[in-house]
Coordinates of C-alpha atoms and ligand atoms in Angstrom, one line a residue:
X1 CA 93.8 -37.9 -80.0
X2 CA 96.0 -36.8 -83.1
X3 CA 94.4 -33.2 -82.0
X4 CA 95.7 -33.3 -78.7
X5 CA 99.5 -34.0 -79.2
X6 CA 101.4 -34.9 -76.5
X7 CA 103.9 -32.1 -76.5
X8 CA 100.9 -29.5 -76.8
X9 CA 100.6 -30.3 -72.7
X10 CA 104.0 -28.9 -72.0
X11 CA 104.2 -26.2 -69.6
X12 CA 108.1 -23.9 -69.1
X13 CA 106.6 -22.8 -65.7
X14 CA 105.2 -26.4 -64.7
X15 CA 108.7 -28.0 -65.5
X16 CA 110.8 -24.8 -64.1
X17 CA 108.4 -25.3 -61.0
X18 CA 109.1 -29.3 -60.5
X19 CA 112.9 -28.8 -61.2
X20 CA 113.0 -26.3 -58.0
X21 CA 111.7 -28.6 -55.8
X22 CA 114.6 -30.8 -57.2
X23 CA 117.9 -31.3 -55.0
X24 CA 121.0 -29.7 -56.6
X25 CA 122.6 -33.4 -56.6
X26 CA 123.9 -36.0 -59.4
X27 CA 120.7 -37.5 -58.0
X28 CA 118.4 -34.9 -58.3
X29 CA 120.0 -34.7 -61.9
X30 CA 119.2 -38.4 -62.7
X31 CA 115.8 -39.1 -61.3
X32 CA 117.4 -41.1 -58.5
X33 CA 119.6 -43.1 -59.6
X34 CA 122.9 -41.5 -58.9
X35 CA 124.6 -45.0 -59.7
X36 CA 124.1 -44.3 -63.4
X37 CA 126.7 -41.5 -63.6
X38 CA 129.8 -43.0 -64.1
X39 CA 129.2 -45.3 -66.9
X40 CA 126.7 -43.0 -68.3
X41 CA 129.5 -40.1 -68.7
X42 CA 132.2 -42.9 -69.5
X43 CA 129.6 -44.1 -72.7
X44 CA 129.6 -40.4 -73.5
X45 CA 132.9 -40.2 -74.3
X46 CA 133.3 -43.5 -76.2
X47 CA 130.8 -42.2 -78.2
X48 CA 132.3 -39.0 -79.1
X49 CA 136.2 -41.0 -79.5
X50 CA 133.8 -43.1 -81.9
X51 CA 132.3 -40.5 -84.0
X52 CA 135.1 -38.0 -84.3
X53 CA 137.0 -41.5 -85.7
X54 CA 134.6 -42.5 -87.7
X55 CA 133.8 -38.9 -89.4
X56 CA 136.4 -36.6 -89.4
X57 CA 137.0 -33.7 -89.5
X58 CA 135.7 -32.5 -85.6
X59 CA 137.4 -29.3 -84.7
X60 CA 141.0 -28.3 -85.4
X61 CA 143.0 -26.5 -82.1
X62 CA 140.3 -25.1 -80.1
X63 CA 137.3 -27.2 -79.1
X64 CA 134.7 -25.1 -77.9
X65 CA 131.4 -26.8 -76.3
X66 CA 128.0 -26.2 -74.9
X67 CA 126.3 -28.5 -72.5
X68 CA 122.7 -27.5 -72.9
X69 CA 120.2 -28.0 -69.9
X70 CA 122.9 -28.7 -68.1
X71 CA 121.7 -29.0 -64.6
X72 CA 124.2 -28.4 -62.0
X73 CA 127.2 -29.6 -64.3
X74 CA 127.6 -33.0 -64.6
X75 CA 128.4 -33.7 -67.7
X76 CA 130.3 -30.9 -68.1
X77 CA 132.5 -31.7 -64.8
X78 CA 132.5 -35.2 -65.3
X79 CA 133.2 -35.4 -69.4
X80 CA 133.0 -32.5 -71.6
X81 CA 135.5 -30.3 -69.5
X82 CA 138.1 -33.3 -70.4
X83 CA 137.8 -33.2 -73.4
X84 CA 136.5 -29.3 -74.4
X85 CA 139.0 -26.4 -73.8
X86 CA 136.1 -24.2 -73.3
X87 CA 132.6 -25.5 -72.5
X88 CA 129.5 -23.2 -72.4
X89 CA 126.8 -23.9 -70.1
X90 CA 122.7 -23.6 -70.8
X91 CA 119.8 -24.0 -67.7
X92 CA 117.0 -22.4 -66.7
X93 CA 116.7 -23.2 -63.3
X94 CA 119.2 -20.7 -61.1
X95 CA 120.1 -22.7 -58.6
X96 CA 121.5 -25.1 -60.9
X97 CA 123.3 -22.7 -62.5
X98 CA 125.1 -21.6 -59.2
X99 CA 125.7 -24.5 -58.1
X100 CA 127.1 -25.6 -61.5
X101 CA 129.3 -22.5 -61.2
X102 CA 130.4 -23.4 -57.9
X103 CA 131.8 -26.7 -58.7
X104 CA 133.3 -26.0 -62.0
X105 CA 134.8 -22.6 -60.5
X106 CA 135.4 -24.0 -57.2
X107 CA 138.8 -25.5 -56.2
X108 CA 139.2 -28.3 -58.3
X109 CA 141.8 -31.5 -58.1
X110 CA 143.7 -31.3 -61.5
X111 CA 144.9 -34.6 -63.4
X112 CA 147.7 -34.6 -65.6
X113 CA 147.0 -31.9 -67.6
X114 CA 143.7 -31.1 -67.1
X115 CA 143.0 -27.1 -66.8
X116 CA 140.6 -25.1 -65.1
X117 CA 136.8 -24.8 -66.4
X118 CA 136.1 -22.0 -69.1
X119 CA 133.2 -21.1 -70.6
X120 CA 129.9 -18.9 -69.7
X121 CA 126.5 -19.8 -68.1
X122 CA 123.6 -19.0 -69.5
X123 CA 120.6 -19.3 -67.5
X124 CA 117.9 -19.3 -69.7
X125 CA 115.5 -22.3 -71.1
X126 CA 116.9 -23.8 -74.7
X127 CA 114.1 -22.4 -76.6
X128 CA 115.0 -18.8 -76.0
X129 CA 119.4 -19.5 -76.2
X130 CA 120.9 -18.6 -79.8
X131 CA 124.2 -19.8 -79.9
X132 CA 127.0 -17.5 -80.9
X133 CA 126.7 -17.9 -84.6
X134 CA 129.7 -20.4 -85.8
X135 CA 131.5 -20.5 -83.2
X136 CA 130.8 -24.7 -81.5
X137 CA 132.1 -28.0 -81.9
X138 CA 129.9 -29.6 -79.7
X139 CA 126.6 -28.6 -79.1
X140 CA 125.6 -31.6 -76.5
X141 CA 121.9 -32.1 -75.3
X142 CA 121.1 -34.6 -72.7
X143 CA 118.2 -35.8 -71.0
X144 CA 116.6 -32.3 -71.1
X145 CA 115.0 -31.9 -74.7
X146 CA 111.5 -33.2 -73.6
X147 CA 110.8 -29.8 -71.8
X148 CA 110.5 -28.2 -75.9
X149 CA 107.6 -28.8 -78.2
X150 CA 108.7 -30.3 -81.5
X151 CA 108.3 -27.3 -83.3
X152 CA 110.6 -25.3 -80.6
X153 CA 113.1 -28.4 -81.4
X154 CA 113.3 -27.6 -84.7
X155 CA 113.7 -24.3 -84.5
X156 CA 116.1 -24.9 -82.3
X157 CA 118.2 -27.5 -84.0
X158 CA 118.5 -25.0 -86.8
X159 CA 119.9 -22.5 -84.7
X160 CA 122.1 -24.8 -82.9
X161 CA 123.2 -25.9 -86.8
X162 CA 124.3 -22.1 -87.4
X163 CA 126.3 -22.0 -84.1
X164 CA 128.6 -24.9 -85.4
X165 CA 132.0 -23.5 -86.3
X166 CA 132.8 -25.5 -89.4
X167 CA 130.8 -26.1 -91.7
X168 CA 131.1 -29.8 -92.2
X169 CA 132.5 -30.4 -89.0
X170 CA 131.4 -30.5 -85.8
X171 CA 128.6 -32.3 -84.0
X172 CA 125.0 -31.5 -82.6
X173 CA 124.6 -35.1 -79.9
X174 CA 121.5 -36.0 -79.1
X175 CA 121.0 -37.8 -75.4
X176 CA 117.5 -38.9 -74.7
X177 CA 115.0 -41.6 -73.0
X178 CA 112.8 -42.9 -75.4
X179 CA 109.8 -44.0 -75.3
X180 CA 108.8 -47.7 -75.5
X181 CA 105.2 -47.1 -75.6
X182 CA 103.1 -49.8 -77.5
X183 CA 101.2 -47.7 -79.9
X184 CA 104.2 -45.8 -80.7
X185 CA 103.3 -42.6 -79.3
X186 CA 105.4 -39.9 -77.4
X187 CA 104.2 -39.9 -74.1
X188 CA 103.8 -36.4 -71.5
X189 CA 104.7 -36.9 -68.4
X190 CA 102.7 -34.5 -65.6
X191 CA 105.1 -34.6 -62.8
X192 CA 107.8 -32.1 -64.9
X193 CA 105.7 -31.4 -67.6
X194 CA 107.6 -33.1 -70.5
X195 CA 107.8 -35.5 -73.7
X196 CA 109.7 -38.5 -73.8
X197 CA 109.8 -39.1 -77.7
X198 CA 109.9 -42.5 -80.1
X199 CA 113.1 -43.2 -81.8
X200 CA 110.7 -42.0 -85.2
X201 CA 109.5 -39.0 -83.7
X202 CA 113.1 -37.8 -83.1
X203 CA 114.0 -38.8 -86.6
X204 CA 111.3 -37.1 -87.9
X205 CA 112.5 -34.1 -85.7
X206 CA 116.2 -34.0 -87.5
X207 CA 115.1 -34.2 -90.8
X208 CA 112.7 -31.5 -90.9
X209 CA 115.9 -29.5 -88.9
X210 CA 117.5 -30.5 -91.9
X211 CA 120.3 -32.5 -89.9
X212 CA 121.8 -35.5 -91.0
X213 CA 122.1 -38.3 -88.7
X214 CA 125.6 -39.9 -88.8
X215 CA 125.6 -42.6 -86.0
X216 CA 123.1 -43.4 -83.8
X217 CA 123.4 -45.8 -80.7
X218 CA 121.9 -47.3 -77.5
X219 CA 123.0 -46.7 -74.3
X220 CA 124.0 -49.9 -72.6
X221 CA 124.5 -51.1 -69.2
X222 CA 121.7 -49.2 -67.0
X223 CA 119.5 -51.1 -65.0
X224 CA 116.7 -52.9 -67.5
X225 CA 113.8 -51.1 -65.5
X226 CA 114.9 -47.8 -67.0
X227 CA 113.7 -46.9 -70.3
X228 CA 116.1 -47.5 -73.3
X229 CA 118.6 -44.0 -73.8
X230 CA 119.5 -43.2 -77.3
X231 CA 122.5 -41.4 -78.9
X232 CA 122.8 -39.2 -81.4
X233 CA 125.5 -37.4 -83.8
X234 CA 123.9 -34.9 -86.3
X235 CA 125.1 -32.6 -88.9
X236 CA 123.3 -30.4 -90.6
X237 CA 123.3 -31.1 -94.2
X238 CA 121.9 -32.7 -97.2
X239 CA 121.9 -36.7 -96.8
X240 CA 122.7 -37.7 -100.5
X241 CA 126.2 -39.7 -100.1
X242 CA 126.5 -39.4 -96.6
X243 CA 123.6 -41.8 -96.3
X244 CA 125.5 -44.6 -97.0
X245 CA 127.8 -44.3 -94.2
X246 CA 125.4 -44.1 -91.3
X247 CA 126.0 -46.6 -89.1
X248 CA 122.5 -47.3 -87.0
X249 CA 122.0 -49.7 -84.5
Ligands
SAH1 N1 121.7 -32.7 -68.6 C1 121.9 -32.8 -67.2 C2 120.7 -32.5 -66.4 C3 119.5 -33.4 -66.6 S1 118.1 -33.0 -65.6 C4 122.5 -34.1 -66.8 O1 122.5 -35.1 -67.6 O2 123.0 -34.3 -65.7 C5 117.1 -32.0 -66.7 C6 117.5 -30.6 -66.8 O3 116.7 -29.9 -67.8 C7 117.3 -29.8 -65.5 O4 118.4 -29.1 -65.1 C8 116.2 -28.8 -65.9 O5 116.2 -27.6 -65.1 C9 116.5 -28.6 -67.3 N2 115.4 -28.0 -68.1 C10 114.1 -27.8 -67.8 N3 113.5 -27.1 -68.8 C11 114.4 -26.8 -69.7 C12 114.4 -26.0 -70.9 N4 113.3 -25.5 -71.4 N5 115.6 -25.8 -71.6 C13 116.7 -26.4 -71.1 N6 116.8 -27.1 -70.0 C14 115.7 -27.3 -69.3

C-alpha cells in the first residue's frame, strides 16, 4: 500500500475535467450545500480578527491578498474583499475565472465604505502560480489543496512563504476537509481526482515547508454528515519560542 500513495492517483486533467462539468454556482463551489456559505465565510473572518490579535504584526497600510483556487469568487466576494484592499485571484478552470471576474467587476452594492474589487486573475493551477515575490499578507487556500501531490504542496508552500511581504508578518491560512479515515490514511477521491489529508499528514506537510503553525482550529457549525474542516495560520519560520504560544485545538 505504502507504494501506492494516495496522492500518487491525482490527475490535473481528471480534476480540471470534473470541475467543468461543475455549475459556476456557490453550489457547484461547495459540493451542494450552498447553505454552508454564510457561516463558513463569517468563521473565516473570526479567524483572521483572531489570529491577527493574537499575533501581531499582520500588514501595516496596504493589505494585499490572494485567494488561491478560488472558484468563481466566493470567498473573495463574500470575505476577503472586506477586509483586503487588493485581493489576487488563482483558478484553473476558465469559466470560474470569468465568472469570478464578472461578479467581482460587475456592478456591485457598496456598504459603508466598502470599495470596488482590485486585484488580478490568474488562471492557472497552484502548482504552476509563483507569487510576486514579497509582496502578500494573505495567501488564503481553501478547500482546493487536495488537487496537489504533497511534494507539489511543499514546494508550493515555500513559494507561497517568499511571496509574503514581511518577513515575520503575514499569514499563509490553510482551509481543508480532513479526513476521518480509521486507519489514518489520506484518502483519493475518483470523482475529481483529489486527496483529502489527516490532520498529521498536513502537519507533516508544514514542517517539511518549513512553516510554523501558529493557531490551528475546527470549523464549527456545518451539518455533522460533512467531514470535519480544519484551519490553519502558518508562518514560515523556525519554531524554537514560537512553539510555546501555539494555541491548538
Ligand atoms: N475555494 C473556493 C472554491 C472551492 S471548489 C471556495 O471555497 O468557494 C475547488 C476549486 O479548486 C475549483 O474551483 C477547482 O477548479 C479548483 N482547482 C482544481 N484543481 C486546482 C489546482 N491544481 N490548483 C488550484 N485550484 C484547483
Amino acid at each position: 500500500m505504502d507504494s501506492f500513495p494516495p496522492d500518487s492517483q491525482i490527475s490535473p486533467s481528471d480534476s480540471l475535467t470534473y470541475w467543468n462539468t461543475i455549475p459556476s454556482t456557490v453550489s457547484g463551489m461547495l459540493g451542494g450545500y450552498p447553505g454552508v456559505s454564510h457561516i463558513d465565510l463569517r468563521s473565516s473572518l473570526n479567524f483572521l480578527h483572531k489570529i491577527n490579535r493574537q499575533f501581531p504584526p499582520f500588514s501595516s497600510e496596504v493589505i494585499r491578498a490572494a485567494d488561491c483556487g478560488a472558484g468563481i469568487g466566493r470567498v473573495t466576494q463574500g470575505f476577503l474583499r472586506k477586509v483586503c484592499t487588493k485581493v489576487d485571484i488563482v483558478e484553473p478552470v476558465e469559466k470560474f475565472a470569468v465568472e469570478a471576474t464578472i461578479k467581482l467587476r460587475g456592478p456591485h452594492k457598496i456598504n459603508g465604505d466598502e470599495k470596488p474589487w482590485e486585484g488580478e486573475i490568474y488562471v492557472m493551477g497552484l502548482e504552476s502560480w509563483i507569487p510576486e515575490s514579497q509582496s502578500y499578507d494573505l495567501i488564503w487556500n481553501q478547500w482546493c489543496l487536495g488537487h496537489l501531490t504533497d511534494s507539489q504542496l511543499v514546494t508550493y508552500f515555500r513559494r507561497c512563504s517568499d511571496g509574503l511581504r514581511q518577513p515575520g508578518g503575514g499569514w499563509i491560512v490553510v482551509k481543508e476537509n480532513i479526513s476521518t479515515n480509521a486507519e489514518g490514511k489520506d484518502i483519493f477521491d475518483k470523482q475529481d481526482s483529489s486527496v483529502t489529508r489527516t490532520d498529521e499528514n498536513w502537519r507533516k506537510i508544514f514542517k517539511e515547508a518549513g512553516l510554523v503553525l501558529l493557531k490551528t482550529e475546527l470549523q464549527t457549525g456545518f451539518p455533522k454528515h460533512l467531514l470535519p474542516v480544519r484551519f490553519y495560520a502558518l508562518r514560515p519560520g523556525k519554531s524554537e519560542g514560537i512553539l510555546a504560544r501555539v494555541d491548538c485545538l
